[in-house]
Tab-separated table of C-alpha atoms in Angstrom:
chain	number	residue	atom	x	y	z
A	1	UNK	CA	-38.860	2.139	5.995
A	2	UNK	CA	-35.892	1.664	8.593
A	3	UNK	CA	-33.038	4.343	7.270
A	4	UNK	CA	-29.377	3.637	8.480
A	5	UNK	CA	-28.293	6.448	10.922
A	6	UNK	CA	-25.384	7.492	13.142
A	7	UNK	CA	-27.327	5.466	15.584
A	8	UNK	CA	-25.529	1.906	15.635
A	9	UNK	CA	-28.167	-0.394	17.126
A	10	UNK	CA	-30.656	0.960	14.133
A	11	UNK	CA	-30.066	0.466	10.043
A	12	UNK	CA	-30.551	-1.084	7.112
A	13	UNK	CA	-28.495	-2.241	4.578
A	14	UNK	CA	-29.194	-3.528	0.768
A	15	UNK	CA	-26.699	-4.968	-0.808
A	16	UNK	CA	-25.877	-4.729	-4.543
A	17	UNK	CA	-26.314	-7.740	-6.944
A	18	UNK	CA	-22.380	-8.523	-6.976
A	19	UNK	CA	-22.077	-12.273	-7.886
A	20	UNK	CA	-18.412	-13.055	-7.726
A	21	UNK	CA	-14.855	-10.974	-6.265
A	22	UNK	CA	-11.536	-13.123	-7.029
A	23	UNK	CA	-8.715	-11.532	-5.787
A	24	UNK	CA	-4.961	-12.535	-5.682
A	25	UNK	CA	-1.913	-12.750	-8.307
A	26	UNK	CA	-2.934	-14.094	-11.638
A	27	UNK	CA	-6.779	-14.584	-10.695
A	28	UNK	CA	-7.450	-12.890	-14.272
A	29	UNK	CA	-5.701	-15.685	-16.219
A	30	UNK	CA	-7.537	-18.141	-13.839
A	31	UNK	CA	-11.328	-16.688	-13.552
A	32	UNK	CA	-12.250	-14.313	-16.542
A	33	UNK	CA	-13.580	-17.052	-18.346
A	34	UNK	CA	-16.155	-18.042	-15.443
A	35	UNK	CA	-17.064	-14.372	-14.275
A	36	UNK	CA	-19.108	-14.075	-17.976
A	37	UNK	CA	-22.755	-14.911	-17.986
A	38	UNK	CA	-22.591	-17.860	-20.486
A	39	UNK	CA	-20.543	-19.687	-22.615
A	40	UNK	CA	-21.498	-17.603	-25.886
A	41	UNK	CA	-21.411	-14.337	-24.380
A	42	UNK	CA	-19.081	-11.683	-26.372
A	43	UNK	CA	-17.165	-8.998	-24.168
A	44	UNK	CA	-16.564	-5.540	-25.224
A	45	UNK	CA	-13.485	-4.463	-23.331
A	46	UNK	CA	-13.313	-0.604	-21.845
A	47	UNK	CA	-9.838	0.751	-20.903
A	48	UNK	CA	-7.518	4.111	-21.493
A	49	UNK	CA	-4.677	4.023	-23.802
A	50	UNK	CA	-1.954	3.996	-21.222
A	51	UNK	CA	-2.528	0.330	-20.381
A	52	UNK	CA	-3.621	-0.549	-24.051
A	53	UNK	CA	-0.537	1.187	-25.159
A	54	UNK	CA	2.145	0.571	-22.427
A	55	UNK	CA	1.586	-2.383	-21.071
A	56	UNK	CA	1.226	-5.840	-22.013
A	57	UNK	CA	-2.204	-6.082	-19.900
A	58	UNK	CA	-4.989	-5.571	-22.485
A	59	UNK	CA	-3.699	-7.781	-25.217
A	60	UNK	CA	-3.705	-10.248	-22.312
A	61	UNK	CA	-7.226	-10.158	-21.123
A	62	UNK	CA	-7.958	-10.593	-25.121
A	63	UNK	CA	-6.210	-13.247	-25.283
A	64	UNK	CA	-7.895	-15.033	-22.629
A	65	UNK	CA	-11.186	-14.232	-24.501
A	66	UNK	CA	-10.118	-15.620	-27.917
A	67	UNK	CA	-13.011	-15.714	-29.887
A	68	UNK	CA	-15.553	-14.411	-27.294
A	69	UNK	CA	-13.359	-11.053	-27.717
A	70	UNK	CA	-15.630	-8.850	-29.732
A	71	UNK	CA	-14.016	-5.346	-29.566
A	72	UNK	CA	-11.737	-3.209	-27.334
A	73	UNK	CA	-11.806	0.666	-27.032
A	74	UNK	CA	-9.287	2.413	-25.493
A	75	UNK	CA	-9.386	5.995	-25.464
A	76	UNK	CA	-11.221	6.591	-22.142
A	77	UNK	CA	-9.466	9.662	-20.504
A	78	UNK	CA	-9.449	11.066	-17.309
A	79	UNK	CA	-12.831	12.061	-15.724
A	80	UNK	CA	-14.470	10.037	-18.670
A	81	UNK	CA	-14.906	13.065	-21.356
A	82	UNK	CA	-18.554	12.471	-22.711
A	83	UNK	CA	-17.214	12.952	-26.265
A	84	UNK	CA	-15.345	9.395	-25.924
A	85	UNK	CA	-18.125	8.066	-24.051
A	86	UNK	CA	-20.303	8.366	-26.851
A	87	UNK	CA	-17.856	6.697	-29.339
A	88	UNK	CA	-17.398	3.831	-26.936
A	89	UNK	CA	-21.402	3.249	-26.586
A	90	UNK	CA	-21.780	3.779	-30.780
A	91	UNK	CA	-19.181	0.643	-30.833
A	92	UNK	CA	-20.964	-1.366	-28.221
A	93	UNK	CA	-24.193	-0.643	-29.919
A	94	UNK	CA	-23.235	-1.990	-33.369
A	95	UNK	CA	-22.675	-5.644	-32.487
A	96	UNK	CA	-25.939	-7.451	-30.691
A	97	UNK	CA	-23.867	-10.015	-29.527
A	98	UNK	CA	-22.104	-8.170	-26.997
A	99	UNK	CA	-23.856	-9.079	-23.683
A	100	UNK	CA	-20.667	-8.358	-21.292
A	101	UNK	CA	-18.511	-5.029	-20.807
A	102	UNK	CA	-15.023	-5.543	-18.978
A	103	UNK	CA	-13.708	-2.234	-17.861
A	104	UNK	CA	-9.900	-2.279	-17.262
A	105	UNK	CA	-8.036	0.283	-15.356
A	106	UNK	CA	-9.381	2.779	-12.833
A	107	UNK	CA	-12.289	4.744	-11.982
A	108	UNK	CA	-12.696	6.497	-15.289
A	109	UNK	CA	-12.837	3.298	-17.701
A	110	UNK	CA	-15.009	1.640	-14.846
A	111	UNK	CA	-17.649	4.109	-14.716
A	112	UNK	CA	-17.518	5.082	-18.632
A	113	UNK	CA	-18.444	0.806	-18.486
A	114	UNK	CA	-21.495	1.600	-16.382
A	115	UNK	CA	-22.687	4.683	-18.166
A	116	UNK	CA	-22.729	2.683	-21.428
A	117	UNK	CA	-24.477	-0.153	-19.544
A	118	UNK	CA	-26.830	2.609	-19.004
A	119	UNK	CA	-26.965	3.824	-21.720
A	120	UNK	CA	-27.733	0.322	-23.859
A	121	UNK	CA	-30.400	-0.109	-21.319
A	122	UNK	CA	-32.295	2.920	-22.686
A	123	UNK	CA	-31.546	1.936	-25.949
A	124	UNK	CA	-32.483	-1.709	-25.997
A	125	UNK	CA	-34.235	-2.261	-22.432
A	126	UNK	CA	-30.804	-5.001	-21.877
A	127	UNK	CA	-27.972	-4.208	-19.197
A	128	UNK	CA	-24.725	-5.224	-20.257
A	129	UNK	CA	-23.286	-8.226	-17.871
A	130	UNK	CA	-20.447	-5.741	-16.223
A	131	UNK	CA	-16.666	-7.474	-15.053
A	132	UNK	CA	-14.228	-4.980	-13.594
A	133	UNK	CA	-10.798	-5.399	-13.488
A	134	UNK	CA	-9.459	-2.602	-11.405
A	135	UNK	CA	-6.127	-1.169	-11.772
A	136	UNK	CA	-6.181	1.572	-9.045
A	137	UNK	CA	-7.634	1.845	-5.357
A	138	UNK	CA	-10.631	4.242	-6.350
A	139	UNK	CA	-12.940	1.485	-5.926
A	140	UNK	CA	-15.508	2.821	-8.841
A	141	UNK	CA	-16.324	-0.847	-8.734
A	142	UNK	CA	-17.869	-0.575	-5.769
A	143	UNK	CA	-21.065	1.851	-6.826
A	144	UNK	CA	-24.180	2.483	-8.273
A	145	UNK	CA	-22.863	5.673	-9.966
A	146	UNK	CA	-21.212	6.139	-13.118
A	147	UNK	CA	-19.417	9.668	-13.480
A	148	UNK	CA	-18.371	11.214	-16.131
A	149	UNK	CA	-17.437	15.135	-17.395
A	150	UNK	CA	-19.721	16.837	-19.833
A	151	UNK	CA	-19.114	19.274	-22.498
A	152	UNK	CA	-18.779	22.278	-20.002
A	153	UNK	CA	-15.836	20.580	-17.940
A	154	UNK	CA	-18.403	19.486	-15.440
A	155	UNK	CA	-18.697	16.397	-13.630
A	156	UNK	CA	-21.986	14.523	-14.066
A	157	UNK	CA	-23.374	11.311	-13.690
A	158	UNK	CA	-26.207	8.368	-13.765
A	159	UNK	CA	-27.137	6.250	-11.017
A	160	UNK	CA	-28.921	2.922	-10.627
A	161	UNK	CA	-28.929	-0.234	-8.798
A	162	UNK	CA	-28.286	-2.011	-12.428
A	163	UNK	CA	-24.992	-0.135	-12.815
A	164	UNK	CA	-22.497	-1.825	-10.082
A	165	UNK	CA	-20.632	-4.856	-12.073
A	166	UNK	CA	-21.440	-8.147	-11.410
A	167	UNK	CA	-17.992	-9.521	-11.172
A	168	UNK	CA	-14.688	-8.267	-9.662
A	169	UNK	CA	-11.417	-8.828	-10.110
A	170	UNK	CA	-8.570	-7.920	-8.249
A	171	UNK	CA	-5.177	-9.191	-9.393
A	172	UNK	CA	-1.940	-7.917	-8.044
A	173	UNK	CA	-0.316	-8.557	-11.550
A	174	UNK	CA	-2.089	-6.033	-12.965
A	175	UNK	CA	-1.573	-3.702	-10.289
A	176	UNK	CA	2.583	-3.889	-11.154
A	177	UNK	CA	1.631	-1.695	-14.057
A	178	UNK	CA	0.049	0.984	-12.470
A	179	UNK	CA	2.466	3.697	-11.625
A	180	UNK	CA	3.398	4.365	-8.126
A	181	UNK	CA	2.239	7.658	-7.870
A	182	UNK	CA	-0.848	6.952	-9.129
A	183	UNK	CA	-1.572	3.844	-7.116
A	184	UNK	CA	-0.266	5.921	-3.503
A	185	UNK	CA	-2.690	8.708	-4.338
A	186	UNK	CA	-5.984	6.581	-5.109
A	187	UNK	CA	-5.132	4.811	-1.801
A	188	UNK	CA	-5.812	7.661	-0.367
A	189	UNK	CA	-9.685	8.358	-1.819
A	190	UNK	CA	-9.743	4.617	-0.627
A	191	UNK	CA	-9.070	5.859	2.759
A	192	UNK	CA	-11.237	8.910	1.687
A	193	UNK	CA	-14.138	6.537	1.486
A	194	UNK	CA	-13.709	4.770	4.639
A	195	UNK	CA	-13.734	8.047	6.618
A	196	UNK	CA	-16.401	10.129	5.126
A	197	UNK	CA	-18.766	6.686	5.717
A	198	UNK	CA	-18.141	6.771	9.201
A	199	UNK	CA	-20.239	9.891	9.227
A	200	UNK	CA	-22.360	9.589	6.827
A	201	UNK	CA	-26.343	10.242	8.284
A	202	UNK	CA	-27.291	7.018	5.955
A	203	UNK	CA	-24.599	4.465	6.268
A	204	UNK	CA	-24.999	1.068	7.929
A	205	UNK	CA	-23.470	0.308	10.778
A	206	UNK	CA	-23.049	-3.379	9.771
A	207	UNK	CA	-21.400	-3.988	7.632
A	208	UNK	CA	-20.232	-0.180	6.426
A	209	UNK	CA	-18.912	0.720	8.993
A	210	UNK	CA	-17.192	-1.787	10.736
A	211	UNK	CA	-15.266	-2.631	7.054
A	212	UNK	CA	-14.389	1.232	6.767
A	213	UNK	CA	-12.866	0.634	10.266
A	214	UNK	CA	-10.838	-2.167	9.312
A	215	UNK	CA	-10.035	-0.555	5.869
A	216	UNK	CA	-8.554	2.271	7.307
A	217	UNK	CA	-6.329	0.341	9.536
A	218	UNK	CA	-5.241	-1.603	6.309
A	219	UNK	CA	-4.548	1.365	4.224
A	220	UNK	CA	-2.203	2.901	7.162
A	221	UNK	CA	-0.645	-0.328	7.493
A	222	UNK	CA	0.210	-1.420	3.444
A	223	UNK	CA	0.492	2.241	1.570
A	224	UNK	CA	3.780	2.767	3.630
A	225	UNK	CA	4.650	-0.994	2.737
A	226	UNK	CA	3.911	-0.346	-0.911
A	227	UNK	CA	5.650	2.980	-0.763
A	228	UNK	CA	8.842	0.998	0.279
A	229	UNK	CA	8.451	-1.970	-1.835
A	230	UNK	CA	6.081	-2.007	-4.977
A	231	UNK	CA	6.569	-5.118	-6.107
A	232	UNK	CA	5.543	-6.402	-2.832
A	233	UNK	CA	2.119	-8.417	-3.899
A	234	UNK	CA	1.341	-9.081	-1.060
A	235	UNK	CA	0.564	-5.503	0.208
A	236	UNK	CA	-0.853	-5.209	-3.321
A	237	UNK	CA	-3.551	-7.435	-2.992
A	238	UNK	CA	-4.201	-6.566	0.944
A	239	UNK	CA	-4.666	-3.095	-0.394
A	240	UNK	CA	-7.077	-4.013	-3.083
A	241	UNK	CA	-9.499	-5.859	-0.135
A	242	UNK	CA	-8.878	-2.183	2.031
A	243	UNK	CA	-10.103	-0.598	-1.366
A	244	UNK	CA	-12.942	-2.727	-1.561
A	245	UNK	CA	-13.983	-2.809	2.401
A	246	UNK	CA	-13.930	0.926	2.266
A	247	UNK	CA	-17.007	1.608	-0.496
A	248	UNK	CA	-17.959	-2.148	-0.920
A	249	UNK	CA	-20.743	-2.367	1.618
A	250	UNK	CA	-22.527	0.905	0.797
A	251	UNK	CA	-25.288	-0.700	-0.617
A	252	UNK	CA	-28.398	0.523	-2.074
A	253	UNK	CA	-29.633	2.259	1.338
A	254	UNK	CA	-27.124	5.186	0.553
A	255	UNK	CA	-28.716	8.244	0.422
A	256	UNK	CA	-27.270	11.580	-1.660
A	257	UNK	CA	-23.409	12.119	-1.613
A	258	UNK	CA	-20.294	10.706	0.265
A	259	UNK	CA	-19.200	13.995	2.154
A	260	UNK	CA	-17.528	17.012	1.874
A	261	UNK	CA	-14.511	16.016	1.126
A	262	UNK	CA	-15.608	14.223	-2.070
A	263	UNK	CA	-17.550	17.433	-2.819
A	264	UNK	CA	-14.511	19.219	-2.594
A	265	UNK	CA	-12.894	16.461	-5.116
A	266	UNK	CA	-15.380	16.983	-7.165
A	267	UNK	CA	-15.196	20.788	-6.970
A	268	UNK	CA	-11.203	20.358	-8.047
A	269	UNK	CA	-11.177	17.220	-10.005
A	270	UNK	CA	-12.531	17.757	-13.538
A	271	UNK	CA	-12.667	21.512	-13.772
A	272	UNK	CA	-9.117	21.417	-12.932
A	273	UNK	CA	-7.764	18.294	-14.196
A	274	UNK	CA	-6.789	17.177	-10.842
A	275	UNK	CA	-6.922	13.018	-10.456
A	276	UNK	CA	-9.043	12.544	-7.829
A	277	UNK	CA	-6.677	10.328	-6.030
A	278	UNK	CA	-4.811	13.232	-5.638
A	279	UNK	CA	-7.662	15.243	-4.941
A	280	UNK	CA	-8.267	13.159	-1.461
A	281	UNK	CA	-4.696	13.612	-0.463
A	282	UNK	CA	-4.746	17.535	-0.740
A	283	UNK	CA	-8.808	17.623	1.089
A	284	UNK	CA	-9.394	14.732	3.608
A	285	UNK	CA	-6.893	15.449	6.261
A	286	UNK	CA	-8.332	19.102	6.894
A	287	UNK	CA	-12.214	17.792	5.888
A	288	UNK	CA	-11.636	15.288	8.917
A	289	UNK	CA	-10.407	18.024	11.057
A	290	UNK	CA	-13.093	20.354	10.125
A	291	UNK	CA	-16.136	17.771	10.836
A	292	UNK	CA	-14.524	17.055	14.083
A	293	UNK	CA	-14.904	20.221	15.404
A	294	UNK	CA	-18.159	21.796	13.662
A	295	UNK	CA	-20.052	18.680	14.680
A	296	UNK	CA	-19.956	16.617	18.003
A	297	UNK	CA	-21.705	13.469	15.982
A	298	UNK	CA	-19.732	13.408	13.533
A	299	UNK	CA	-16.663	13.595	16.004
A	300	UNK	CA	-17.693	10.865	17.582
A	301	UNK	CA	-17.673	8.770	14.450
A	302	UNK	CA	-14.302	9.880	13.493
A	303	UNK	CA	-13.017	9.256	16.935
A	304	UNK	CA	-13.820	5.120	16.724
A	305	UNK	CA	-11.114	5.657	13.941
A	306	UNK	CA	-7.945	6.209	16.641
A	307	UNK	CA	-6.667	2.465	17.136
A	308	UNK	CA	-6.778	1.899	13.436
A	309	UNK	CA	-5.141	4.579	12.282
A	310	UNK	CA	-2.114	5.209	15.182
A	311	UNK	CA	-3.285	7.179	17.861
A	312	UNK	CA	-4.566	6.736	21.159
A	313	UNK	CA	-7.854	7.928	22.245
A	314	UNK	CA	-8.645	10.594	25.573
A	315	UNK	CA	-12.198	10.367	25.372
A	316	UNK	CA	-12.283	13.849	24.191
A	317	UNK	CA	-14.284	13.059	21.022
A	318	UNK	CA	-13.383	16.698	19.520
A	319	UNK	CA	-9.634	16.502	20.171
A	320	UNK	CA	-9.318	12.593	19.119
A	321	UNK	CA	-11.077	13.566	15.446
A	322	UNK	CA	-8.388	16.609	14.745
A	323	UNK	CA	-5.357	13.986	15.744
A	324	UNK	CA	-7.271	11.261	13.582
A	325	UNK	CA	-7.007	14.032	10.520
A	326	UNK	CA	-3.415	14.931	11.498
A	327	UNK	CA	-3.036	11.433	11.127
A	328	UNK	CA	-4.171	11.651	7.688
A	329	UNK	CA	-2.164	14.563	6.517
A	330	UNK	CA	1.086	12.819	7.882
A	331	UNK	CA	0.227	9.570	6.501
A	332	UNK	CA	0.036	11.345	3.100
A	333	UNK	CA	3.161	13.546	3.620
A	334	UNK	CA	5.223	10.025	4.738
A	335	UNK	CA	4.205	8.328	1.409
A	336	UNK	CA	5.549	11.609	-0.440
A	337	UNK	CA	1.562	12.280	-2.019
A	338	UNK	CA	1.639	16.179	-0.248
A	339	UNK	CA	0.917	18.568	-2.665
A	340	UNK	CA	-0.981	21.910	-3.232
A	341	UNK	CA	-3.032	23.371	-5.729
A	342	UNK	CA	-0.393	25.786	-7.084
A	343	UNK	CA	1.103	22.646	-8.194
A	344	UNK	CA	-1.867	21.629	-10.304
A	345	UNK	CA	-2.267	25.567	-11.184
A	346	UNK	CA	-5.359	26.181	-9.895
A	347	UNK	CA	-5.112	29.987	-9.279
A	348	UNK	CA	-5.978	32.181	-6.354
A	349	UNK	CA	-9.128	33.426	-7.802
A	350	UNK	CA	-10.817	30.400	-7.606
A	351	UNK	CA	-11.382	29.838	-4.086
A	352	UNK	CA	-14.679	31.011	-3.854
A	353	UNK	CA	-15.876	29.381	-6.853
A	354	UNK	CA	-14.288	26.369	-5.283
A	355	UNK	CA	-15.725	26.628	-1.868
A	356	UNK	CA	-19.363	27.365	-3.786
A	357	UNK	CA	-19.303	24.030	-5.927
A	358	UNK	CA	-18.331	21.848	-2.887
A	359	UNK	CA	-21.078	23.762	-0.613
A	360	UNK	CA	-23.754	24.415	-3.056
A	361	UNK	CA	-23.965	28.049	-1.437
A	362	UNK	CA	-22.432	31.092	-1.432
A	363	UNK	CA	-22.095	32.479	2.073
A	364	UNK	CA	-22.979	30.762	5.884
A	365	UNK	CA	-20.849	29.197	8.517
A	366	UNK	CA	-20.229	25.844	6.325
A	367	UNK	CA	-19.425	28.358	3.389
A	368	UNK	CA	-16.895	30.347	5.316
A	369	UNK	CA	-14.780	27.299	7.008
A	370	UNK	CA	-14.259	25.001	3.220
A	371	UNK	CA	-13.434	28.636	2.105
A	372	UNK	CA	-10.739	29.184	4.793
A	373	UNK	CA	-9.842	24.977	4.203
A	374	UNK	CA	-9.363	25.693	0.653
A	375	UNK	CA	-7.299	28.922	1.174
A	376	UNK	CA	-4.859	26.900	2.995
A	377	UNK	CA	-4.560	24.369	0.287
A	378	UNK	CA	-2.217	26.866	-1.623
């Protein structure tokens, strides 16, 4: 079978079995209704309590369902804790009529929505019909994995080409709820996606690659709007499309993980209770560096990302990649997202166990440089 490779004039791509993406101000009031798969089909809604709690937005969505709402739970945390996991799929499992799942809010409730998919699935051989309403620019809606922590603080997962939702909806209304901060820093794994594709051995070159190109020009261009204006829905909902164009057009022909970087998030995020938005803006600036000048292919894939992200190419494939990551860091420091992990107290003594999760190995060239990349994370 044809794989996708670093080689542009060869690929494949398989796309998922997304059905519908409405984006724009208000396009939940105006399309819910339509994105469910009949017109008797009860929704289970999945969210955290912040929104459920602190903002008008989930009493909104079940209002628009009326009497098709059959339940809400909303005690998803951060990283998706089994433990709540479990109570949410006991819920879902109670009621037969429940053919749809909307997951409101980030990357956590969005992938706890695909895990219980999964999870019904194995139960009752049925996927649940899956509508996303994201809140943040992780872009969980984009995948075939669903995340989440187990007992032991570590992240896990299941994967599947049933899992990505089959309706998306991106509405800059519901983005004036998210905090700031929050929505800044998962701009950046946004941008974290768009990047680590351009190297990936198994990403298309059409259309992955090409969107990540164009997503990353987005993302420099509206997080500094946003930063100066967030009300502004118009860089809202241009940053939700940059969101989607940067993990959107994975497809199914992705093989194994993103990249280092996202190894790295993964390394910091649940064991330390760092968001992984924030993990992307402490790791993908040096990660980009680091590629560019341990690996002349995957240099040359970073370098194609100079015009869209500010600085002018020499045709020095090596030198252009480090500037693209400088790019990075600066972009991150201008929308006030720098941080380190004393901040988030991660202490000393954990580099090596750091550098060891995100390498799977405990000595070797690759070893030695994310141990030196994490050092200077401090």
């Amino acid at each position: 079978m044809t794989e996708s490779s670093q080689n542009p004039l060869s690929g494949l791509w398989k796309p998922s079995h997304l059905q519908q993406l409405f984006y724009g101000s208000d396009s939940v009031k105006q399309h819910l209704l339509e994105c469910l798969p009949s017109e008797t089909s009860k929704a289970f809604i999945i969210t955290g309590s912040s929104l459920a709690n602190k903002t008008p937005l989930i009493k909104s969505v079940e209002s628009i369902l009326g009497s098709r709402h059959a339940g809400t739970f909303s005690d998803i945390k951060q990283h998706a804790p089994v433990a709540q996991l479990d109570q949410a799929t006991e819920l879902v499992l109670k009621d037969s009529n429940i053919a749809t799942i909307i997951s409101v809010g980030g990357g956590s409730p969005i992938d706890s929505a695909k895990a219980i998919s999964h999870r019904c699935n194995e139960k009752n051989g049925k996927f649940l019909h899956h509508v996303s309403i994201p809140t943040t620019l992780s872009a969980a809606e984009c995948t075939m994995l669903a995340g989440f922590t187990n007992e032991d603080g570590q992240k896990t997962g299941v994967r599947g080409p049933e899992l990505p939702p089959h309706a998306i909806i991106y509405d800059s209304k519901f983005a004036l709820e998210t905090p700031p901060h929050l929505w800044l820093s998962t701009g950046l794994r946004a941008l974290d996606h768009a990047m680590e594709l351009m190297y990936h051995p198994t990403a298309s070159e059409m259309p992955c690659r090409q969107l990540a190109l164009i997503a990353a020009g987005d993302l420099f261009t509206n997080l500094p709007k946003y930063k100066a204006n967030p009300k502004d829905e118009d860089a809202i909902t241009r940053l939700q499309l940059a969101s989607y164009a940067s993990l959107g057009f994975i497809g199914y022909n992705l093989k194994g993980g993103l990249g280092l970087s996202h190894a790295l998030g993964y390394a910091l995020g649940s064991p330390y209770s760092i968001p992984h938005g924030v993990t992307s803006c402490l790791t993908l600036g040096h990660v980009v560096k680091l590629k560019a000048s341990m690996d002349a292919a995957s240099a040359s894939q970073i370098a194609r990302m100079c015009p869209f992200v500010g600085v002018q190419r020499t045709g020095d494939d090596a030198k252009d990649g480090q500037a693209v990551g400088q790019a990075i860091l600066d972009l991150v420091e201008s929308i006030g997202e720098k941080t380190d992990l004393k901040t988030y107290g991660v202490g000393e003594d954990q580099k090596g166990v750091i550098a060891k999760l995100a390498t799977q190995s405990e000595s070797g060239p690759l070893y030695d440089a994310v141990y030196k990349l994490v050092e200077g994370l401090y």
